[in-house]
CSV table of C-alpha atoms in Angstrom, one decimal:
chain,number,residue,atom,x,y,z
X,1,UNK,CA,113.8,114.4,115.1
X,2,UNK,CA,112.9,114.6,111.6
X,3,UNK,CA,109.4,113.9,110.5
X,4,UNK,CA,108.6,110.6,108.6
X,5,UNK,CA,109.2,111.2,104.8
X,6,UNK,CA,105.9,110.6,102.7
X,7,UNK,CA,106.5,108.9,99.0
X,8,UNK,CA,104.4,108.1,96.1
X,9,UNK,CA,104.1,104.6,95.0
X,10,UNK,CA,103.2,104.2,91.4
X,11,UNK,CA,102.8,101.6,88.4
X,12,UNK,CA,101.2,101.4,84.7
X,13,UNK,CA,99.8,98.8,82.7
X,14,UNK,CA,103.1,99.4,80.2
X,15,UNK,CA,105.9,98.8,82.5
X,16,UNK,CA,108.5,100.1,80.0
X,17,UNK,CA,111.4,101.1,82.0
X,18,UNK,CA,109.9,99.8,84.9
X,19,UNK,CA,107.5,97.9,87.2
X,20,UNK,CA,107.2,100.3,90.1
X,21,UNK,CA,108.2,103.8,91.0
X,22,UNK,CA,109.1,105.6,94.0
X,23,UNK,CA,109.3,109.6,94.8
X,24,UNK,CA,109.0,112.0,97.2
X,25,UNK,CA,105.6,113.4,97.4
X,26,UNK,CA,106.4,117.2,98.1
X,27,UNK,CA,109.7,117.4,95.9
X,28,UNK,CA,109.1,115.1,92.7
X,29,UNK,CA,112.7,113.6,93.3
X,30,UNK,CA,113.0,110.4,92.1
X,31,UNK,CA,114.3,107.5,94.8
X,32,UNK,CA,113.5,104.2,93.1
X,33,UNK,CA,112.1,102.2,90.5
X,34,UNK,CA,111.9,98.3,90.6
X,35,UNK,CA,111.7,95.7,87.2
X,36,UNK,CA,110.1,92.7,87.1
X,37,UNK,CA,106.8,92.5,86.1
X,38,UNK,CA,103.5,94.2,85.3
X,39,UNK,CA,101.5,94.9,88.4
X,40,UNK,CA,97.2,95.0,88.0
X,41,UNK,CA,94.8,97.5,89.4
X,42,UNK,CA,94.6,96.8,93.4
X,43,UNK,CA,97.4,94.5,93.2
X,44,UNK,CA,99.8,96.5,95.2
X,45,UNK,CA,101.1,96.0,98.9
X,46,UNK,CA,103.7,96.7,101.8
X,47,UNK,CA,104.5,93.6,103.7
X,48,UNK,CA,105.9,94.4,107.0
X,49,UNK,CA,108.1,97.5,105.8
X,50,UNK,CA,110.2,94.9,103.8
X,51,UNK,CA,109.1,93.4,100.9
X,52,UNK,CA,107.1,95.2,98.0
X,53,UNK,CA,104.6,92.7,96.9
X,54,UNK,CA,103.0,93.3,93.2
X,55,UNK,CA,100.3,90.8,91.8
X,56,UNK,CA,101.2,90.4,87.8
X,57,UNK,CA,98.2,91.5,85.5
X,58,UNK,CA,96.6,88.1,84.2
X,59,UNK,CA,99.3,86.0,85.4
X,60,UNK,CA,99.3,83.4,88.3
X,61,UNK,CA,101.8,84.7,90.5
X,62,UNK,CA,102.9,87.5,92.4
X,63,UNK,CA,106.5,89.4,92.3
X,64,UNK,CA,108.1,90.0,95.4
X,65,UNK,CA,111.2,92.7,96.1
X,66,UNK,CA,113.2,93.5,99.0
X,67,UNK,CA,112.9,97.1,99.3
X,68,UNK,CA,116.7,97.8,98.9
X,69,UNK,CA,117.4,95.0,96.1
X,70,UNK,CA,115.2,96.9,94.0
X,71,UNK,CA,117.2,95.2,90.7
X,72,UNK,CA,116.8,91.7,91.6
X,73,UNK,CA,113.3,90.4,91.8
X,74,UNK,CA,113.7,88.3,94.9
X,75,UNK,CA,110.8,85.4,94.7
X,76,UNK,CA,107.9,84.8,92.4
X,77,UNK,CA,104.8,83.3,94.5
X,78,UNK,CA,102.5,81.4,92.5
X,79,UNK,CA,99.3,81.3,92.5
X,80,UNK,CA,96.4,78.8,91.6
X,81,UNK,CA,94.8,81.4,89.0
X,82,UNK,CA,95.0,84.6,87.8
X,83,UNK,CA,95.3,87.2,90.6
X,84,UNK,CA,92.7,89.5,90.8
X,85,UNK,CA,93.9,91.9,93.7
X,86,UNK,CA,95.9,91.8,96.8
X,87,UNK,CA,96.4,93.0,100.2
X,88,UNK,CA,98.6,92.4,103.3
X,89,UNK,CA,97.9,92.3,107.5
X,90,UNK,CA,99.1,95.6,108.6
X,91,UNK,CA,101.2,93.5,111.5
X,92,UNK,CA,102.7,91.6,108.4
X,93,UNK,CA,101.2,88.5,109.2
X,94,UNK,CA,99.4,87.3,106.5
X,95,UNK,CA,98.9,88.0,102.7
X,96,UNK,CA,95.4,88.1,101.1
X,97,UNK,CA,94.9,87.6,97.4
X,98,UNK,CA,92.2,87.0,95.1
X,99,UNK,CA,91.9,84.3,92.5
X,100,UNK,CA,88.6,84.5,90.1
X,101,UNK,CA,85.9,84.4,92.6
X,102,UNK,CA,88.1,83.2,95.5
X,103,UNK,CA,89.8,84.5,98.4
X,104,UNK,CA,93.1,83.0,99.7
X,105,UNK,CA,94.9,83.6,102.7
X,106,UNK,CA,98.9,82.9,103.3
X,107,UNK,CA,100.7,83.0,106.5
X,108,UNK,CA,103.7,85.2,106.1
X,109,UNK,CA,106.1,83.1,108.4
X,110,UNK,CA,105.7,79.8,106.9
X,111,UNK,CA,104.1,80.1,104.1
X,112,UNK,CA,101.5,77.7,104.2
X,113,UNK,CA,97.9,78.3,102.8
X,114,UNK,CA,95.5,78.4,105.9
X,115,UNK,CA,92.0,78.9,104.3
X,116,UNK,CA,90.4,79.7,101.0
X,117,UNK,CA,86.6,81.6,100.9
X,118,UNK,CA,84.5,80.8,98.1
X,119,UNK,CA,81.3,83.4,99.3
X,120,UNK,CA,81.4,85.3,95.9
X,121,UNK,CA,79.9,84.7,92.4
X,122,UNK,CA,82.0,86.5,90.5
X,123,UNK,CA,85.7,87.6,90.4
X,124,UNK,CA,86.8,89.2,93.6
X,125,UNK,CA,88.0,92.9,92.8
X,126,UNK,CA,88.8,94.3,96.0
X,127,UNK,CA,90.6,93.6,99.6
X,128,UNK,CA,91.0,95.8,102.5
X,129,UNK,CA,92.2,95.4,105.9
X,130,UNK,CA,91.0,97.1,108.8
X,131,UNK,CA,93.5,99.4,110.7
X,132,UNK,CA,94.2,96.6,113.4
X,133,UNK,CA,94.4,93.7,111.0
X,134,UNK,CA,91.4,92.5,113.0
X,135,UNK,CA,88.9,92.3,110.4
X,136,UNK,CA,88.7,92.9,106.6
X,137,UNK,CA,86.8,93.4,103.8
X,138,UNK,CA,86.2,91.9,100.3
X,139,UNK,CA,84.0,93.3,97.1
X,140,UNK,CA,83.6,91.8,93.5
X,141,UNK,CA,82.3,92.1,90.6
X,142,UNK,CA,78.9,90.4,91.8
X,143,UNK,CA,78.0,93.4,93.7
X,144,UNK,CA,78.3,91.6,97.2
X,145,UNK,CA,81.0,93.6,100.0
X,146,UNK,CA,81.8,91.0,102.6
X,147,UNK,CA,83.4,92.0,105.8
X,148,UNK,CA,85.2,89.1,107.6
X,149,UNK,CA,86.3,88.5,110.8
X,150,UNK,CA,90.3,87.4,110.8
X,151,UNK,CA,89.9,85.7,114.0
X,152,UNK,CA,87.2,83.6,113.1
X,153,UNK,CA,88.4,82.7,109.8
X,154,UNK,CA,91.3,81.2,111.4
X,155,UNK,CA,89.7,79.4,113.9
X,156,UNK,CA,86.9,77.9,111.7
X,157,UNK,CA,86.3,74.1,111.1
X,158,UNK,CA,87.6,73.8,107.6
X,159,UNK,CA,84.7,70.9,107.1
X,160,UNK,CA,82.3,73.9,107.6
X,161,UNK,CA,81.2,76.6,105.5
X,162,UNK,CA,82.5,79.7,106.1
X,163,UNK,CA,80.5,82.9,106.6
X,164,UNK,CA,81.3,86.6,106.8
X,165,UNK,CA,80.2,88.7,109.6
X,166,UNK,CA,78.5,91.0,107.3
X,167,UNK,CA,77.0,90.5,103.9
X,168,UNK,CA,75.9,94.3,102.5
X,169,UNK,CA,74.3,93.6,98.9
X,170,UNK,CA,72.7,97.0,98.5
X,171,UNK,CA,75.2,97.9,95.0
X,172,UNK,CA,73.4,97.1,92.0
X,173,UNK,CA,76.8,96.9,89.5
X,174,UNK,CA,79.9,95.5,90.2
X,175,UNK,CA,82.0,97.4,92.8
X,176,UNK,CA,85.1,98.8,91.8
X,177,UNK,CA,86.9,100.2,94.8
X,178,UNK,CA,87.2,99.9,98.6
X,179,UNK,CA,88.4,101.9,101.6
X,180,UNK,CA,88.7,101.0,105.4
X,181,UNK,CA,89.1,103.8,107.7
X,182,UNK,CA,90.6,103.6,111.3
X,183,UNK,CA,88.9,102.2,114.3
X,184,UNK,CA,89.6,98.3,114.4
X,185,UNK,CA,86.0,96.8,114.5
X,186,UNK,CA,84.5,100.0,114.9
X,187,UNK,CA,85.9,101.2,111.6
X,188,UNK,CA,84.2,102.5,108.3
X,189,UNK,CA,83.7,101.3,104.7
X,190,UNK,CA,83.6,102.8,102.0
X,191,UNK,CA,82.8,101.3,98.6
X,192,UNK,CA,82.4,102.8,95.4
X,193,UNK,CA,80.8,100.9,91.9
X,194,UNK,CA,79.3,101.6,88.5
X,195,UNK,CA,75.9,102.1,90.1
X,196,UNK,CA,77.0,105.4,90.2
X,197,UNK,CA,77.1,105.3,94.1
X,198,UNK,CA,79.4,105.6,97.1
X,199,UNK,CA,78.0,103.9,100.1
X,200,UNK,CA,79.7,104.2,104.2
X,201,UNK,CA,78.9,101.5,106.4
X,202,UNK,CA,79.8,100.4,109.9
X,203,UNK,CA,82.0,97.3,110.3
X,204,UNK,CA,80.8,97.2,114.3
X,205,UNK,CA,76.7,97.1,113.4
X,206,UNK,CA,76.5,96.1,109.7
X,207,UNK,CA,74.3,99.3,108.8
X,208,UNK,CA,74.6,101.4,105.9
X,209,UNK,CA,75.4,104.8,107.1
X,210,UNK,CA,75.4,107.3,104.7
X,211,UNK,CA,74.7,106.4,100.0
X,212,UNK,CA,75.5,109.1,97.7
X,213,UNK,CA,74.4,109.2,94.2
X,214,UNK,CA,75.9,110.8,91.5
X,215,UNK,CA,76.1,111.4,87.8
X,216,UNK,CA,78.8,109.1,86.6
X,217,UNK,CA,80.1,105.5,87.6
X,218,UNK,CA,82.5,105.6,90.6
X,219,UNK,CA,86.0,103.6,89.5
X,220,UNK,CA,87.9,104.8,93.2
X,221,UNK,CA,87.2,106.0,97.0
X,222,UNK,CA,89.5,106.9,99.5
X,223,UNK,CA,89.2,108.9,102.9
X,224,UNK,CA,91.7,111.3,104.6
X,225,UNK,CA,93.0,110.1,108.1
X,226,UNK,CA,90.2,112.5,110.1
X,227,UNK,CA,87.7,110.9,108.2
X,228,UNK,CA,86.0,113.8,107.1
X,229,UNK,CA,86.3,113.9,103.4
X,230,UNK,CA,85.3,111.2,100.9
X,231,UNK,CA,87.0,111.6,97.6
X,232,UNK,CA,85.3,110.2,94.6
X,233,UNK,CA,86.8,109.1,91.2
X,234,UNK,CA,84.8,108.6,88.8
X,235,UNK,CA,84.6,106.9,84.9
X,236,UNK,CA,84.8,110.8,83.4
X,237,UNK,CA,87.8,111.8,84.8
X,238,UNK,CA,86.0,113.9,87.2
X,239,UNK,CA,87.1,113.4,91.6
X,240,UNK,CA,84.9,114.6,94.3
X,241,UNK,CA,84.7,115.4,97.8
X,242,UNK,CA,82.3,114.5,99.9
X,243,UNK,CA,82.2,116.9,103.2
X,244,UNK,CA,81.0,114.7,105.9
X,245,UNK,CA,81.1,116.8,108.9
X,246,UNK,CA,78.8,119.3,106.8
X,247,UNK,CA,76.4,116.7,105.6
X,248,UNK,CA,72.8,117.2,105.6
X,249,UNK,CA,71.8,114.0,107.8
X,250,UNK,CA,70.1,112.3,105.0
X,251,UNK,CA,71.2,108.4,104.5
X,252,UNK,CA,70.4,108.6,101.3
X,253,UNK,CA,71.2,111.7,98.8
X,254,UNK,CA,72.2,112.6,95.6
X,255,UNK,CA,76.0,115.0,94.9
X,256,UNK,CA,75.1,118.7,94.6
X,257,UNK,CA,78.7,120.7,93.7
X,258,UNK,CA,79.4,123.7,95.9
X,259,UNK,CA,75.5,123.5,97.5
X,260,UNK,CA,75.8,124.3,101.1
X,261,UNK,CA,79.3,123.6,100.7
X,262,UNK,CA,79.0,119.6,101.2
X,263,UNK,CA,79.9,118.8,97.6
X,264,UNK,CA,83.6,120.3,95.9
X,265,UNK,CA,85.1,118.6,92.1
X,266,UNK,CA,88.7,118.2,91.2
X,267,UNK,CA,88.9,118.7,87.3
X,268,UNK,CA,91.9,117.6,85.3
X,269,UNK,CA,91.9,114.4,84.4
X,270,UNK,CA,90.7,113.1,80.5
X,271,UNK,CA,89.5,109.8,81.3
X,272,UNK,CA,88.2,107.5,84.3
X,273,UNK,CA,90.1,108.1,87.7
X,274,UNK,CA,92.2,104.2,88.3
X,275,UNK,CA,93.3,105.1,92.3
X,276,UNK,CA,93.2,107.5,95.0
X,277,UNK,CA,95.0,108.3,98.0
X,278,UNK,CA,95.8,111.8,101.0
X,279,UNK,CA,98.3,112.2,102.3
X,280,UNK,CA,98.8,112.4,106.1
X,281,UNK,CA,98.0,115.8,107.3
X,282,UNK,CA,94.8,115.6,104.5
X,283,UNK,CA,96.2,118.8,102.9
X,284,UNK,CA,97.2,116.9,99.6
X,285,UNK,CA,95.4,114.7,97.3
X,286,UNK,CA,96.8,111.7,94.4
X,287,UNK,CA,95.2,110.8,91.9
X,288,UNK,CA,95.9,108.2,89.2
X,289,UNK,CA,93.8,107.8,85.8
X,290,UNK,CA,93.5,106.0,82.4
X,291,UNK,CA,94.7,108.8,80.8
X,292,UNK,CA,98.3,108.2,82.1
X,293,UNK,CA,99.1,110.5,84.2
X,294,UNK,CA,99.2,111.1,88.1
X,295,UNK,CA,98.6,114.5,89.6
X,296,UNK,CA,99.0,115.9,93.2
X,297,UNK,CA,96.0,118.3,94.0
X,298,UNK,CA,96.0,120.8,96.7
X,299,UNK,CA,93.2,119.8,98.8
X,300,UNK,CA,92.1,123.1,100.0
X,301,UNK,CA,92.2,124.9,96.4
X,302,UNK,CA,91.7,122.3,94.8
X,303,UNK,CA,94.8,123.3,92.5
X,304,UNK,CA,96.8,120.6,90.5
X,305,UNK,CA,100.5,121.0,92.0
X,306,UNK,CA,102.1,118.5,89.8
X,307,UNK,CA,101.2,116.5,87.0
X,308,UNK,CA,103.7,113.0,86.1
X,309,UNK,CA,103.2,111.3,82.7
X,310,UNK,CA,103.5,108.1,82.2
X,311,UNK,CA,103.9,105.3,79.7
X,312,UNK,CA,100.2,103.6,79.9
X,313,UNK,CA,97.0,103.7,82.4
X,314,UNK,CA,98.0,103.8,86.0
X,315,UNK,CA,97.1,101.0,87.8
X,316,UNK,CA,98.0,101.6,91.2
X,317,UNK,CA,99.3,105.0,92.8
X,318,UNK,CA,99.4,105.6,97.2
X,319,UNK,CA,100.5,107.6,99.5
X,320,UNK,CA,102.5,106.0,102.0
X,321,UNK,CA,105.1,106.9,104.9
X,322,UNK,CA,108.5,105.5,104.0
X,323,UNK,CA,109.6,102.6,105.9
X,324,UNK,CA,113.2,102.5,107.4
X,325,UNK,CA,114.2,99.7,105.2
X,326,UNK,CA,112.9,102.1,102.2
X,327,UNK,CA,115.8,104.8,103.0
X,328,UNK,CA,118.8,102.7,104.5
X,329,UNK,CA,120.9,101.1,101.9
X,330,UNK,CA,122.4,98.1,104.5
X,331,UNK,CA,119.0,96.8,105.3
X,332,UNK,CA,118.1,93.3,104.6
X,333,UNK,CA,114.5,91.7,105.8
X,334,UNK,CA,114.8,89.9,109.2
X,335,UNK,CA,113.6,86.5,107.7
X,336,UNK,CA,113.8,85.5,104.0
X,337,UNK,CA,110.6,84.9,102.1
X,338,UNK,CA,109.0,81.1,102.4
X,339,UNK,CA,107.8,79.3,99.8
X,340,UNK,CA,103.9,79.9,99.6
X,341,UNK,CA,102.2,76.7,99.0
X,342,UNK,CA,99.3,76.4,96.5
X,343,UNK,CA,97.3,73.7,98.5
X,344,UNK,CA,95.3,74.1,101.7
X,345,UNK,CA,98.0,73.0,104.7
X,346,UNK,CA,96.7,69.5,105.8
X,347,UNK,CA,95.5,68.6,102.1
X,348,UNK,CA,95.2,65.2,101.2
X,349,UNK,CA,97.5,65.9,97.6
X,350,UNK,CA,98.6,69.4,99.0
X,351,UNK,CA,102.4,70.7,99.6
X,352,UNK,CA,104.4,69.2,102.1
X,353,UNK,CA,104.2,71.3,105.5
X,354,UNK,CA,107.5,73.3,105.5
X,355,UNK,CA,110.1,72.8,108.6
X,356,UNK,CA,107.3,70.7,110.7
X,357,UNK,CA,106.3,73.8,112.3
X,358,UNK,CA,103.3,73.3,115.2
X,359,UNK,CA,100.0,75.1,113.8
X,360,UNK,CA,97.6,75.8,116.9
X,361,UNK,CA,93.6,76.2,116.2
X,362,UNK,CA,92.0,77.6,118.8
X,363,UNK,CA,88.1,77.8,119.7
X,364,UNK,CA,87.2,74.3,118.1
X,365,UNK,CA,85.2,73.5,121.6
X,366,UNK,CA,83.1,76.3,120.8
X,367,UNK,CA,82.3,74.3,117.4
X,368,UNK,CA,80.1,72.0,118.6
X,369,UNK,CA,81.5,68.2,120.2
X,370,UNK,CA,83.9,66.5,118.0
X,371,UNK,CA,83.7,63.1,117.1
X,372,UNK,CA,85.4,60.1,119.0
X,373,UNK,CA,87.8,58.0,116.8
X,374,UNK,CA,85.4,54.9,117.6
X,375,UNK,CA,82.7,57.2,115.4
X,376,UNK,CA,84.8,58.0,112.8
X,377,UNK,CA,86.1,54.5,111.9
X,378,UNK,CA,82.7,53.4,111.8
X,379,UNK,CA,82.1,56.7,109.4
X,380,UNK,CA,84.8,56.3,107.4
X,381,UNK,CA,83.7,52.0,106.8
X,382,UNK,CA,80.2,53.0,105.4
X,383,UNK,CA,81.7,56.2,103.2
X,384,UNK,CA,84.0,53.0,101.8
X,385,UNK,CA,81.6,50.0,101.8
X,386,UNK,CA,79.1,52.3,100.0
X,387,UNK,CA,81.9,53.4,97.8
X,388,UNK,CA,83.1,50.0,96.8
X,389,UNK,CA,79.9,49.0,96.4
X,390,UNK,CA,79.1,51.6,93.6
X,391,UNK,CA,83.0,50.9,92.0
X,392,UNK,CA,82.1,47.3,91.7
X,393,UNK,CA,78.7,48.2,89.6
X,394,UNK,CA,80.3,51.1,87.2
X,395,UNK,CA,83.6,51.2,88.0
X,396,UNK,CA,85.0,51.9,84.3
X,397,UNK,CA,82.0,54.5,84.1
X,398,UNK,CA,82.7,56.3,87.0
X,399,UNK,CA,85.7,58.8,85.8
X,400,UNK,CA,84.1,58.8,82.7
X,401,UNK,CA,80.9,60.2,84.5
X,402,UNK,CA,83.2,62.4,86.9
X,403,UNK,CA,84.6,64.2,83.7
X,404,UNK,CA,81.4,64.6,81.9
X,405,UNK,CA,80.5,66.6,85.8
X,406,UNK,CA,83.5,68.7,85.7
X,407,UNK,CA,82.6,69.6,82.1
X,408,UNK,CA,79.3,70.6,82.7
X,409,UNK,CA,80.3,72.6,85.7
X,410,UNK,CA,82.9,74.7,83.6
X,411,UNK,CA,80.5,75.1,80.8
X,412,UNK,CA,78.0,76.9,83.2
X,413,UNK,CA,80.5,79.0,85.1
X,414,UNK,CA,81.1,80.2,81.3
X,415,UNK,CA,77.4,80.9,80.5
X,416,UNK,CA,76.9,82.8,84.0
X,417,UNK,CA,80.0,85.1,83.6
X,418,UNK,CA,79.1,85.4,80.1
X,419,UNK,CA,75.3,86.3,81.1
X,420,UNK,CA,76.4,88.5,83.8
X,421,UNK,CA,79.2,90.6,81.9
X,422,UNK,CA,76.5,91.3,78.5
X,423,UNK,CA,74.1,92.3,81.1
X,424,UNK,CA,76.9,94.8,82.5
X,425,UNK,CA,77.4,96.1,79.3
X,426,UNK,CA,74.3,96.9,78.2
X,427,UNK,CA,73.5,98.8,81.7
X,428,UNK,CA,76.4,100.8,81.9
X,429,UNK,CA,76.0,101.7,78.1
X,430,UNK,CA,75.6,105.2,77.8
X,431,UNK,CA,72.2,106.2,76.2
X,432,UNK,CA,72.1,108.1,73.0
């Protein structure tokens, strides 16, 4: 039996001749390219071996391709903002996407929106799952990594306030990348950000196992499968490998090329390294950059074997096994895509629920007792006595006070991001 064929999957923020790209890692050869759209850092995923999924740069929605009707953009899923970043469930489940500050989840099968987290400040710039789909994790640009629980997100009151299972607020700047490694709940993070820092933690405990410092702000982080390699992009062009088996058992430590052989750098690029990825034996390492072009280093020389130019920054660019569907020109998906709704399922002005499907919750007794109906009538009459009440004393002033609310709200969302971006500037500013 032949082994499973490895592929590069790559896009730009030109998007000339087309949206996405598709060769075979060890030869170069071309095997497909799909048009559509223009797909944003991190905003690239797999869903279910099927469907290539490819959040539009600035835009509200998301293309969506079957893998073998690589001419035909299949469905457009929109969005309630600007998407951010995206991931997928490994078991194809559910889609993850960030909107502004925002996380919402889909799921796949019928398309309805089952929760949306608001636990970030600022806009959300990464999403990982864990290998298992059992967890994942989320990092923005308020220096915050969240790891969730899927489980419990799903089976949360939707009247309560939702909270991660770990909040680890030890980056300084905002982060720009994330990597999960294998392991389910006993997996490992990796997160890299302009504080010039790459930090490992444990999704089981919470702790922060290892921090590395270096000279330059870190833009990407991946990990081979054996986990004993970090690899480092950073905002000079400049990738490097962390040794972790070889590590001096320090928590904290700064990046020391070549010293005891812990520290190696990749040299080649001209300007800040966009996305990282190893292949599957860890021999061979991708790496995309602003400078607009992806290379193919050999891991153990650290050798560039192939260098591909192309038509504007690279945005995304993985390593990935090719699916069946990828290679067999008869396949079609097992179930068409449904139409993703923009409101939270059970909304009082949301999208109708599609084909009456039966949506089980599970763990609500551990939640505390629930109200009787007798408690909730009487609830709901002093909620609307109050409220009529109030109507009858103002009730030409009350939208009139609702929009001078909603202005004020938008106006300081403005000033914060505002605040919070000049401040970034000025910190990352190199000194003279």
């Amino acid at each position: 039996m032949a082994a499973p064929m490895e592929v590069v999957v790559c896009t730009d923020s030109a998007a000339q001749q087309w949206s996405c790209v598709v060769w075979e890692l060890h030869s170069g050869a071309n095997l497909l390219t799909y048009r559509g759209g223009l797909a944003g850092p991190r905003g690239l995923a797999l869903l279910n071996g099927e469907y290539l999924l490819a959040a539009q740069q600035g835009k509200n929605y998301i293309c969506a391709w079957e893998l073998q009707r690589k001419d035909q953009l299949q469905q457009k899923i929109m969005c309630p903002g600007p998407v951010t970043c995206l991931t997928t469930a490994p078991n194809g489940l559910y889609v993850l996407v960030g909107v502004a500050e925002s996380i919402y989840l889909w799921e796949v099968s019928t398309g309805n929106l089952l929760v949306i987290l608001s636990r970030h400040y600022q806009d959300v710039s990464c999403l990982k799952f864990t290998g298992d789909g059992s967890h994942f994790v989320s990092a923005g640009k308020d220096c915050l990594v969240l790891a969730w629980s899927l489980c419990s997100v799903l089976q949360a009151d939707p009247s309560r306030i939702l909270a991660p299972r770990h909040v680890w607020s030890q980056h300084t700047l905002p982060i720009t990348d994330l990597h999960c490694g294998f392991g389910g709940p006993m997996a490992r993070v990796a997160s890299a950000s302009l504080d010039q820092t790459v930090k490992l933690w444990a999704v089981s405990s919470g702790d922060l196992l290892l921090s590395v410092l270096f000279d330059t702000g870190i833009t990407a982080v991946t990990m081979d499968l054996a986990e004993h390699h970090i690899f480092c992009g950073g905002s000079d062009g400049s990738i490097f490998q962390v040794d972790l088996c070889s590590w001096p058992g320090l928590r904290e430590h700064s990046f020391q090329p070549e010293q005891n052989n812990t520290g190696k750098v990749f040299k080649g690029h001209r300007n800040q390294v966009s996305c990282l990825s190893v292949s599957a034996d860890g021999s061979a390492l991708l790496s995309g950059s602003h400078d607009e072009s992806v290379r193919l280093w050999d891991v153990r020389s650290k050798q560039c074997l192939r260098t591909v130019t192309l038509k504007g920054p690279v945005t995304n660019a993985t390593i990935m096994l090719a699916p069946p569907s990828m290679l067999n020109p008869e396949f079609r998906p097992s179930l068409p895509l449904p139409h993703f709704n923009k409101h939270l399922l059970g909304a009082e002005h949301g999208d109708e629920a599609q084909g009456g499907g039966l949506r089980l919750q599970l763990g609500l007794h551990l939640q505390g007792k629930e109200p009787s109906y007798l408690e909730r009538l009487e609830q709901l009459q002093a909620v609307l006595s109050g409220y009529l009440e109030k109507n009858m004393l103002g009730s030409q002033m009350l939208p009139v006070r609702v929009f001078e609310l909603e202005e004020e709200v938008r106006s300081l969302r403005k000033i914060n991001r505002d605040l919070f971006d000049f401040s970034t500037r000025i910190i990352t500013r190199p000194s003279k």
